């Protein structure tokens, strides 16, 4: 297989940039469709062909600067974006407001997980979840992202559980079995 695969570019940095674009593009395209379906078009100008081509013309070692955050983007936005943003040295974050909001809603989250569908399926431990929710996060904890995914999974399961059941005959084939039927001796009819 190695003989049949070629790098996307002769330079490793360029290859990595193209790899990142190739993996992010399809995911973000699906995200755009979801936003649009809800009436909120999502624009991602950094993925426009002309923008990508322009950025790829810049040598990889010139795209980064240890003392500036995204120097090429800052130069492109000079005069359009406030200087305080252009001159920042790190990516902005919203951890503090998220942590504050989570602390304010601990009672709501405890109620949500009191009768957890995830716990019923053995996917989470309610006692550990309760301890996590009651214990204040330490600076730099990544628990809010994990908690967000867990809340999302719980709400998704509840949404599925609230749907009326569909008779198996109307549901269609099981995922991964399109066009194939699985026959067992018990399922075969005798003439």
XYZ file of C-alpha atoms in Angstrom:
191
model
C 0.000 0.000 0.000
C 2.874 2.390 0.785
C 3.993 2.258 -2.837
C 0.578 3.461 -3.990
C 0.251 6.376 -1.565
C 1.867 9.715 -2.265
C 2.116 12.718 0.055
C -0.315 15.539 -0.647
C 2.634 17.933 -0.947
C 6.433 17.599 -1.005
C 6.722 19.654 2.210
C 5.545 18.046 5.478
C 3.946 21.264 6.717
C 2.030 21.679 3.472
C 1.020 18.014 3.572
C -0.294 18.458 7.124
C -2.265 21.579 6.151
C -3.901 19.715 3.261
C -4.632 16.720 5.467
C -6.355 18.970 8.009
C -8.432 20.603 5.271
C -9.430 17.244 3.813
C -10.579 15.934 7.173
C -12.312 19.124 8.332
C -14.070 19.937 5.064
C -16.618 17.095 4.981
C -17.443 17.467 8.680
C -17.957 21.205 8.364
C -20.021 20.740 5.188
C -22.431 18.549 7.178
C -22.500 21.127 9.952
C -23.400 23.827 7.414
C -26.284 21.688 6.160
C -27.610 21.253 9.709
C -27.453 25.002 10.387
C -29.113 25.807 7.056
C -31.887 23.281 7.726
C -32.661 25.231 10.901
C -32.748 28.526 8.994
C -29.345 29.772 10.105
C -26.858 29.662 7.221
C -23.324 29.058 8.457
C -20.585 30.673 6.396
C -17.027 29.358 6.614
C -14.949 31.723 4.465
C -11.660 30.186 5.610
C -12.564 27.109 3.579
C -13.333 28.964 0.340
C -11.131 27.688 -2.463
C -9.522 31.089 -3.144
C -8.746 31.634 0.555
C -7.241 28.160 0.894
C -5.170 28.643 -2.268
C -3.886 32.004 -1.010
C -2.910 30.577 2.375
C -1.185 27.588 0.786
C 0.956 29.990 -1.247
C 2.495 31.152 2.031
C 5.380 28.963 3.123
C 4.447 26.896 6.184
C 7.202 28.371 8.361
C 5.896 31.874 7.528
C 2.342 31.038 8.679
C 3.328 30.832 12.320
C 5.081 33.108 14.761
C 5.828 32.173 18.374
C 5.100 35.743 19.492
C 1.880 36.368 17.554
C -1.378 34.488 17.278
C -2.276 33.636 13.658
C -0.047 36.310 12.110
C -1.267 35.806 8.518
C -4.903 36.151 9.526
C -4.069 39.218 11.646
C -2.288 40.836 8.684
C -5.234 40.061 6.385
C -7.707 41.574 8.863
C -5.646 44.698 9.660
C -7.953 47.709 9.493
C -11.081 45.520 9.658
C -10.751 44.033 13.132
C -9.945 45.935 16.361
C -6.248 46.053 17.265
C -6.870 44.435 20.650
C -7.971 41.289 18.831
C -5.277 41.434 16.148
C -2.516 41.817 18.726
C -3.584 39.025 21.068
C -1.101 36.264 21.773
C -3.536 33.439 22.546
C -6.851 32.136 21.364
C -9.810 33.549 23.240
C -11.784 31.209 25.409
C -15.070 31.220 27.228
C -14.220 28.773 30.002
C -14.978 31.183 32.828
C -18.531 32.048 31.662
C -19.214 28.363 30.894
C -17.944 27.283 34.322
C -20.046 30.009 35.973
C -23.164 28.932 34.043
C -22.589 25.299 34.953
C -22.257 26.190 38.644
C -25.523 28.180 38.474
C -27.347 25.205 36.935
C -26.036 22.415 39.136
C -29.507 21.837 40.674
C -31.022 21.527 37.189
C -28.302 19.105 36.117
C -28.725 17.032 39.285
C -32.450 16.784 38.452
C -31.654 15.821 34.867
C -29.417 12.943 35.925
C -31.546 11.802 38.896
C -33.373 9.367 36.591
C -30.760 9.036 33.869
C -31.344 6.897 30.795
C -27.570 6.709 30.361
C -27.289 5.288 33.894
C -30.061 2.749 33.191
C -27.946 1.483 30.311
C -24.835 1.317 32.477
C -23.100 4.113 30.558
C -22.607 6.514 33.456
C -22.374 6.244 37.215
C -24.950 8.615 38.729
C -23.068 8.904 42.041
C -19.861 9.916 40.265
C -21.845 12.339 38.075
C -23.372 13.907 41.195
C -19.900 14.249 42.767
C -18.551 15.807 39.565
C -21.395 18.308 39.409
C -21.102 19.332 43.071
C -17.277 19.626 43.036
C -16.163 23.021 41.721
C -14.001 22.721 38.595
C -10.331 23.551 38.838
C -8.880 26.033 36.395
C -7.930 24.274 33.198
C -10.264 21.296 33.748
C -11.735 19.912 30.564
C -14.787 18.559 32.356
C -17.164 21.070 30.757
C -16.641 19.555 27.275
C -17.127 16.050 28.654
C -20.165 17.187 30.616
C -21.626 18.845 27.525
C -21.276 15.594 25.560
C -22.871 13.626 28.412
C -25.795 16.065 28.677
C -26.226 15.855 24.903
C -26.293 12.052 25.009
C -28.816 12.055 27.867
C -31.113 14.491 26.084
C -30.793 12.544 22.830
C -31.778 9.291 24.575
C -34.760 11.027 26.171
C -35.849 12.384 22.804
C -35.639 8.916 21.267
C -37.514 7.387 24.206
C -40.303 9.969 23.851
C -40.980 9.083 20.212
C -43.837 6.762 19.467
C -42.578 3.340 18.551
C -42.597 2.340 14.913
C -43.681 -1.205 14.007
C -40.667 -3.253 12.879
C -42.218 -3.808 9.456
C -42.303 -0.039 8.862
C -38.864 0.649 10.296
C -37.030 -0.952 7.364
C -33.848 -2.991 7.488
C -31.424 -2.629 10.345
C -28.445 -0.307 9.733
C -25.740 -2.073 7.772
C -28.170 -4.578 6.351
C -29.584 -2.611 3.454
C -30.537 -4.944 0.654
C -29.837 -8.081 2.657
C -32.141 -10.182 4.711
C -30.937 -12.332 7.489
C -32.764 -15.619 7.483
C -32.844 -18.081 10.277
C -34.625 -21.418 10.278
C -37.225 -19.926 12.642
C -37.980 -17.015 10.282
C -38.465 -19.083 7.158
C -42.026 -19.947 6.337
C -42.912 -23.470 5.369
C -45.093 -23.880 2.271
